[in-house]
mmCIF file of C-alpha atoms in Angstrom:
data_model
loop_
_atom_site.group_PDB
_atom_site.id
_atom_site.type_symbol
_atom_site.label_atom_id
_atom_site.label_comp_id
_atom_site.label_asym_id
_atom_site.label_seq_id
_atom_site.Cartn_x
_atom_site.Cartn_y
_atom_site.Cartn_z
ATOM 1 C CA UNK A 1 -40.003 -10.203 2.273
ATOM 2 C CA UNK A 2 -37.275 -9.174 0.035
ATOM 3 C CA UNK A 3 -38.222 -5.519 0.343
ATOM 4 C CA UNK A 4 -37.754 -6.114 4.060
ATOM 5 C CA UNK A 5 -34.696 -7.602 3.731
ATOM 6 C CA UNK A 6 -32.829 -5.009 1.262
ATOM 7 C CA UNK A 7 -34.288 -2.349 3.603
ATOM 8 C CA UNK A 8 -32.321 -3.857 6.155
ATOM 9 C CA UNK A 9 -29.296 -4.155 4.485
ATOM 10 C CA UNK A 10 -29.000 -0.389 3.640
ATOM 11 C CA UNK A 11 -30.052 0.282 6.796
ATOM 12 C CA UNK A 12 -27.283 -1.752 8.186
ATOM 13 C CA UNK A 13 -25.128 -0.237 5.462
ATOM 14 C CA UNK A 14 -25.780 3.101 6.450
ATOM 15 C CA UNK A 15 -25.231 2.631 10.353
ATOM 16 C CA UNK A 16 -21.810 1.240 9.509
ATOM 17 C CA UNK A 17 -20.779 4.086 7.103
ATOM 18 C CA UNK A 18 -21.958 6.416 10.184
ATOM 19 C CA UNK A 19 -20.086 4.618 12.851
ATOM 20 C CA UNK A 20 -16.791 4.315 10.913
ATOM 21 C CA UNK A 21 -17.209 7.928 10.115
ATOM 22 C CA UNK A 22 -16.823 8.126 14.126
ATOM 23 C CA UNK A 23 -13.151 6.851 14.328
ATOM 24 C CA UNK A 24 -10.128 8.237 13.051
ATOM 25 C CA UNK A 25 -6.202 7.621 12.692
ATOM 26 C CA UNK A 26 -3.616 10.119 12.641
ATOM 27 C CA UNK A 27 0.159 10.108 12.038
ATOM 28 C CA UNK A 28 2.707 12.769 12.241
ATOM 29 C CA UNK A 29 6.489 13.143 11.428
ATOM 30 C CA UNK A 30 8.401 16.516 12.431
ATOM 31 C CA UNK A 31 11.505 17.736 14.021
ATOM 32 C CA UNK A 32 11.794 19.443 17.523
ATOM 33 C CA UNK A 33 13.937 22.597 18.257
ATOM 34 C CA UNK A 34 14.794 22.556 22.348
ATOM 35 C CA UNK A 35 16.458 24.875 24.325
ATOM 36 C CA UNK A 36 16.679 25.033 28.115
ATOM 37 C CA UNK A 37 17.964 21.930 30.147
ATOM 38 C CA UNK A 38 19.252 20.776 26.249
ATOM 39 C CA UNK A 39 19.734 22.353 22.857
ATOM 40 C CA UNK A 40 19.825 19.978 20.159
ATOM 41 C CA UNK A 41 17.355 18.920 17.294
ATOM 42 C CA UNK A 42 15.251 16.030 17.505
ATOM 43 C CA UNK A 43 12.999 13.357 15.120
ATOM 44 C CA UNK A 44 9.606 12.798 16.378
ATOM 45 C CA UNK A 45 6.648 10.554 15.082
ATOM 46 C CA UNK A 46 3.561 10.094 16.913
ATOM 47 C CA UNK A 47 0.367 8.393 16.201
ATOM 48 C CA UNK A 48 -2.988 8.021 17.438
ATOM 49 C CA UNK A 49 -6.705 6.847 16.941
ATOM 50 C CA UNK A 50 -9.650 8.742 18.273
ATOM 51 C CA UNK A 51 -13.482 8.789 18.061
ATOM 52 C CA UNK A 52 -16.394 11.701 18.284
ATOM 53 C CA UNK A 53 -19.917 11.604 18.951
ATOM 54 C CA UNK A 54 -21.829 13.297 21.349
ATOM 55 C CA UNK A 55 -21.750 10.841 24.013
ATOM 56 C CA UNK A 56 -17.958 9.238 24.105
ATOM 57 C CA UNK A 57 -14.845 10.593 22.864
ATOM 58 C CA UNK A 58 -11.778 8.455 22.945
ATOM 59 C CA UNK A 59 -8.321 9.284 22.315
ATOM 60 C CA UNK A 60 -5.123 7.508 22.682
ATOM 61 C CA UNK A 61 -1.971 8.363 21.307
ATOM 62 C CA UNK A 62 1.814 7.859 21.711
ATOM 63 C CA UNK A 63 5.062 9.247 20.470
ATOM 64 C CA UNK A 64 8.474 8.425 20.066
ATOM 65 C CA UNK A 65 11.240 10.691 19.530
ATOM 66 C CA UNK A 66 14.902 9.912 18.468
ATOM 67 C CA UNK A 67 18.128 12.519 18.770
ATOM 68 C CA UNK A 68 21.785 12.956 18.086
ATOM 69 C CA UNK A 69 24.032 15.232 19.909
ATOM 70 C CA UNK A 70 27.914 15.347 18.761
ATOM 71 C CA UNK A 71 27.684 12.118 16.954
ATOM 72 C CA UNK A 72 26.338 9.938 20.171
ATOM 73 C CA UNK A 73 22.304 8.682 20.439
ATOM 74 C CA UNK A 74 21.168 11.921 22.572
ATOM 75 C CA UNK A 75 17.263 11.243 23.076
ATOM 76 C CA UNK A 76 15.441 7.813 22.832
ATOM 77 C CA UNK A 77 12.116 8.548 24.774
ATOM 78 C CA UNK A 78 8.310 7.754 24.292
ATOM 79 C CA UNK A 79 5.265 8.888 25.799
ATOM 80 C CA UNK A 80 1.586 7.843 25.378
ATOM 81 C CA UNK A 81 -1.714 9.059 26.272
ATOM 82 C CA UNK A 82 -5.836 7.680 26.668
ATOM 83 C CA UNK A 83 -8.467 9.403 27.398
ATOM 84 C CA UNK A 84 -12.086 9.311 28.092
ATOM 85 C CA UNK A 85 -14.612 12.173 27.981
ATOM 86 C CA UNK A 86 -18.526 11.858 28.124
ATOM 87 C CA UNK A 87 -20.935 13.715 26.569
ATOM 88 C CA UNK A 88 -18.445 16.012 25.448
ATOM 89 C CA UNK A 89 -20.661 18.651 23.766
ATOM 90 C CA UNK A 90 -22.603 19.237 26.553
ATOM 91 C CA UNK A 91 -22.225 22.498 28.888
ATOM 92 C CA UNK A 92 -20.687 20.156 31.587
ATOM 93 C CA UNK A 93 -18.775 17.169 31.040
ATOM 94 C CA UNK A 94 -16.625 14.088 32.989
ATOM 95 C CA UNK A 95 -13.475 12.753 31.704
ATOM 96 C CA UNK A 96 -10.608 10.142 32.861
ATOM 97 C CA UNK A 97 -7.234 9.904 31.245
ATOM 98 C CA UNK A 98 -4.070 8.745 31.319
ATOM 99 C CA UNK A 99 -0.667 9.950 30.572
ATOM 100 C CA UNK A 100 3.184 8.522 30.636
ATOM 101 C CA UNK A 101 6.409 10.217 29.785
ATOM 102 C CA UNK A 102 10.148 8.982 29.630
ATOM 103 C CA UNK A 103 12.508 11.896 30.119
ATOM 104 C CA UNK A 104 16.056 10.865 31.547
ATOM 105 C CA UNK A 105 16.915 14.290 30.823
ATOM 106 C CA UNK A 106 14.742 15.779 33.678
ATOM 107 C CA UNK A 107 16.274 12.602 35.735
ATOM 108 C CA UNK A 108 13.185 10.223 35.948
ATOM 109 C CA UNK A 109 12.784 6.589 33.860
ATOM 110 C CA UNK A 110 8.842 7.558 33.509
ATOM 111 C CA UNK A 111 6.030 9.513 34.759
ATOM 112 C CA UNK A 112 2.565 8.395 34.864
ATOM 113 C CA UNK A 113 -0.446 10.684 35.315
ATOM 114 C CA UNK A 114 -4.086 9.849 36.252
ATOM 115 C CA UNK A 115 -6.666 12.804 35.939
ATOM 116 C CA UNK A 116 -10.156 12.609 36.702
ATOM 117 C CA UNK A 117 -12.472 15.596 36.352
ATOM 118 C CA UNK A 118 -14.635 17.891 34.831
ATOM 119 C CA UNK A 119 -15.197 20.074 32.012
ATOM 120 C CA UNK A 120 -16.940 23.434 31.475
ATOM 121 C CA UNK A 121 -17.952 24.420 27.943
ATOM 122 C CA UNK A 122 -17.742 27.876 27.599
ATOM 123 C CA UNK A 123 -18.339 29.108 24.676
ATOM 124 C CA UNK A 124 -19.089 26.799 20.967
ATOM 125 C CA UNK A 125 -19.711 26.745 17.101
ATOM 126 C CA UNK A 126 -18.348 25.396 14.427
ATOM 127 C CA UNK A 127 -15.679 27.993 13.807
ATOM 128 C CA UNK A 128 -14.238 28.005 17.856
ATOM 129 C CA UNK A 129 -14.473 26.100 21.096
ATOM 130 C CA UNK A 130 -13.714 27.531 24.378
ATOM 131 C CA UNK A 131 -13.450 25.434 27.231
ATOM 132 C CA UNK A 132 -12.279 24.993 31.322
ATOM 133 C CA UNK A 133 -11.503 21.811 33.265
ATOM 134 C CA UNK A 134 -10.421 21.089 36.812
ATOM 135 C CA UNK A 135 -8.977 17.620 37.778
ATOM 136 C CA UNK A 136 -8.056 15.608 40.496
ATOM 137 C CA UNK A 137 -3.928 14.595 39.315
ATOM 138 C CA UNK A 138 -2.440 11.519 40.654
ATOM 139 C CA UNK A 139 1.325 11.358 39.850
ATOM 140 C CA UNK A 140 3.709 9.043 39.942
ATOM 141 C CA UNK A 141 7.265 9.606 39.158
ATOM 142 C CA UNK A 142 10.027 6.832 39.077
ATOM 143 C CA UNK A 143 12.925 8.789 39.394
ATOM 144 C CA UNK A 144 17.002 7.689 38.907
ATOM 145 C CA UNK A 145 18.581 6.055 41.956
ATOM 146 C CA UNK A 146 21.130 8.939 42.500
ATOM 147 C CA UNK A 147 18.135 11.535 43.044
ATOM 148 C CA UNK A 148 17.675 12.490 46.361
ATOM 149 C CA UNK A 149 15.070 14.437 48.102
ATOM 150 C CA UNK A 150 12.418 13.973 45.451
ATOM 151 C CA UNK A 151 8.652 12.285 45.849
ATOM 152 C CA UNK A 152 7.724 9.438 43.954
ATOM 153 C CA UNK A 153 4.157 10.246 44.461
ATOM 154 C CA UNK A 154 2.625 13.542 44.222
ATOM 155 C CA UNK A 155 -1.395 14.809 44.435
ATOM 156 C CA UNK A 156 -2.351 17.234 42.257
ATOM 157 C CA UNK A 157 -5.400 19.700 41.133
ATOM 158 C CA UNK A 158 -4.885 20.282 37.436
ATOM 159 C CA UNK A 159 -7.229 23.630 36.230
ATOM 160 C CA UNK A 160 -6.676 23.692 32.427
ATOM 161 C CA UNK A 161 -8.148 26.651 29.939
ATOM 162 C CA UNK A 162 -8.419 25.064 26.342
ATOM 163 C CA UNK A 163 -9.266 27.154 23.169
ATOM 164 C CA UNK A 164 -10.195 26.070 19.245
ATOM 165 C CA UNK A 165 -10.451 29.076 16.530
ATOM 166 C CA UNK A 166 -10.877 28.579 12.793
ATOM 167 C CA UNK A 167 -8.793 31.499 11.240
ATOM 168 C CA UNK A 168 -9.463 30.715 7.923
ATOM 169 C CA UNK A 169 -11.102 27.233 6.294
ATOM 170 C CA UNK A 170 -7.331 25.883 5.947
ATOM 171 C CA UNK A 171 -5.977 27.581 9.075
ATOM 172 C CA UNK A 172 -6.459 27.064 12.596
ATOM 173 C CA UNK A 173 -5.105 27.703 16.054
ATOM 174 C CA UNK A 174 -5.425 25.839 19.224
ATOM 175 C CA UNK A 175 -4.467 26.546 22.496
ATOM 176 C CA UNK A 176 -3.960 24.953 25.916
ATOM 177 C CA UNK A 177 -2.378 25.905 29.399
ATOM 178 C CA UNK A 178 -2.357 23.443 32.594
ATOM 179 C CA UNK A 179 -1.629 25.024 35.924
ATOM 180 C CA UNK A 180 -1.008 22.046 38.427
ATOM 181 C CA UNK A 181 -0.149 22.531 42.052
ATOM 182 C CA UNK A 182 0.699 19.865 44.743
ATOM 183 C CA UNK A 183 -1.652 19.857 47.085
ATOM 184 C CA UNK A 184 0.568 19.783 50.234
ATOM 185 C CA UNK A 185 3.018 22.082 48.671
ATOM 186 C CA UNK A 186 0.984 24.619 46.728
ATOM 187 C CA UNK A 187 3.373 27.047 46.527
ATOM 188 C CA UNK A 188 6.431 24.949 46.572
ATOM 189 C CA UNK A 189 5.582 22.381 43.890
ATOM 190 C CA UNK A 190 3.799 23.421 40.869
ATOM 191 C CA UNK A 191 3.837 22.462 36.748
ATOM 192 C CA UNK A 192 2.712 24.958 34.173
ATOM 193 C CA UNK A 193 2.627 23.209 30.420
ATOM 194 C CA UNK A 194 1.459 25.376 27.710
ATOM 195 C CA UNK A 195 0.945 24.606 23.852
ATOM 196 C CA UNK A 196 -0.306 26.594 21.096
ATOM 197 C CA UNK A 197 -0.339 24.879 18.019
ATOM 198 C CA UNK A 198 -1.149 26.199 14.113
ATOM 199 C CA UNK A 199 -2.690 23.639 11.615
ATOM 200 C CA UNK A 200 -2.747 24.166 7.869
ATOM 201 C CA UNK A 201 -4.227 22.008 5.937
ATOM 202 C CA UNK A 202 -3.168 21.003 2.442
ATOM 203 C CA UNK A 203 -4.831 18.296 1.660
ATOM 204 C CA UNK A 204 -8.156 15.955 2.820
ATOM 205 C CA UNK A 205 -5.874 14.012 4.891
ATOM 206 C CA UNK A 206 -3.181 15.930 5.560
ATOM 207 C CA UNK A 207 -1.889 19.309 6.881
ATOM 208 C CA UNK A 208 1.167 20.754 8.201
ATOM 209 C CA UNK A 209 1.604 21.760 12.334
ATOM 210 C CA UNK A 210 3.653 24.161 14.182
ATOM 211 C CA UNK A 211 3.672 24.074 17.718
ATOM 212 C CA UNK A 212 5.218 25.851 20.755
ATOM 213 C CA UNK A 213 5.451 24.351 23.990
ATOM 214 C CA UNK A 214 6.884 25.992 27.143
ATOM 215 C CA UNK A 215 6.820 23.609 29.928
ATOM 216 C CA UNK A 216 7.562 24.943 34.068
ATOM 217 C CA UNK A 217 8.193 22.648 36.995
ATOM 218 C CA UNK A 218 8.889 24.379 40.221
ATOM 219 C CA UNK A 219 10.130 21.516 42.516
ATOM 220 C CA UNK A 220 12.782 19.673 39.920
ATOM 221 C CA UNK A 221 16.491 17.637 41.050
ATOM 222 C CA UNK A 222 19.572 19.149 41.491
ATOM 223 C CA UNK A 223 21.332 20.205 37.789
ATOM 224 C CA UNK A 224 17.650 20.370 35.863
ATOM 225 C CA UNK A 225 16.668 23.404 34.783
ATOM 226 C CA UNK A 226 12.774 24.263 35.403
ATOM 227 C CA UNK A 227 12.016 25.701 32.401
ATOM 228 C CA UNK A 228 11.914 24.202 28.760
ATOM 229 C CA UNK A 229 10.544 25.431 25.404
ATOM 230 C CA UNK A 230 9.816 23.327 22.378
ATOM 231 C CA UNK A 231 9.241 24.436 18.304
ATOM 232 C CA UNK A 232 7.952 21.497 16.788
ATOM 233 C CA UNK A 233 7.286 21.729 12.816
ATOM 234 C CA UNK A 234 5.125 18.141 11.234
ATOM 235 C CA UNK A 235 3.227 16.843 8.578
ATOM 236 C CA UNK A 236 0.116 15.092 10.039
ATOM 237 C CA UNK A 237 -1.832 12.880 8.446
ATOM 238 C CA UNK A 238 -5.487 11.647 9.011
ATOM 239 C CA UNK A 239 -7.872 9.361 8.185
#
């Protein structure tokens, strides 16, 4: 009986060990370089928890960024994220998320984001991972009382091309682009966000980032410009 009952308890040892090893927690700290509707330089921290196996992923994150511009508080917005993705190594997969921004620069108190869809697995080992999606975009904008002529509420179909490639065992690059159109304005009202990020690693638990962002948005309020580009440098940690 006491055999039985120390198996168990490595057993139930082991199973914990193996489902903590599922979670993780990261935490970043950088500065952003923006030109187009602003030029200034901005602190950012962001953090996050996530977990991988082969039949959920979760991921939720948020950020918070913090600016100066001739002496006077500039910046002072946060945006979060969740998401949901089954069976995530298989060929084909479903996922739901969730996504809000604050950006009284582009004239709007928040913007909140629903996506469900699908993902396409195109190509996979441990060195790269290629990948497609298509969503259906719900998108809800609460924008400042003196804009005119803009909708709250906007459908959207969101195709996104996502890539993963190990350059060396410290060194890798990641890539994604979303193309979203309205769907009663295809040609008039469409967002293009592209990042491609570098990751170094220095350490078990922590490596340093550089990402560019270039973010379009055809149908924008009068005085916004619809192009902006980001240069983030950070040190992210991760446990």
């Amino acid at each position: 009986m006491r055999k039985v009952f120390v198996i168990m308890i490595m057993l139930a040892t082991v199973m914990t060990v193996s489902a903590q090893k599922k979670w993780s927690y990261k935490l970043g700290f950088g500065g952003d370089w923006k030109s187009g509707n602003v030029n200034t330089t901005i602190f950012n921290t962001n953090a996050g928890i996530e977990r991988n196996d082969s039949i959920l992923a979760f991921d939720a994150s948020a950020g918070y960024s913090y600016g100066l511009k001739e002496g006077e508080m500039f910046e002072n917005n946060f945006n979060g994220s969740i998401k949901f993705d089954v069976w995530q190594y298989d060929r084909w997969s479903p996922f739901v998320s969730a996504i809000v921004n604050c950006n009284p620069i582009k004239m709007y108190d928040y913007r909140l984001n629903l996506l469900v869809g699908g993902k396409y697995r195109i190509y996979h080992t441990d060195a790269c991972d290629y990948s497609i999606s298509a969503a259906y975009v719900f998108e809800h904008t609460q924008y400042f009382k003196s804009v005119e002529g803009m909708t709250d509420q906007v459908s959207r179909i969101s195709f996104r091309f996502k890539m993963r490639q190990k350059i060396t065992d410290n060194l890798s690059l990641k890539h994604t682009t979303f193309y979203q159109p309205a769907i009663n304005n295809w040609g008039g009202d469409w967002v293009v966000n592209s990042v491609t990020s570098f990751d170094a690693k220095i350490s078990k638990n922590a490596s340093l980032g550089l990402n560019f962002t270039y973010e379009h948005n055809e149908l924008v309020p009068a005085g916004v410009q619809k192009d902006d580009f980001h240069t983030t440098a950070s040190l992210n940690l991760k446990f």
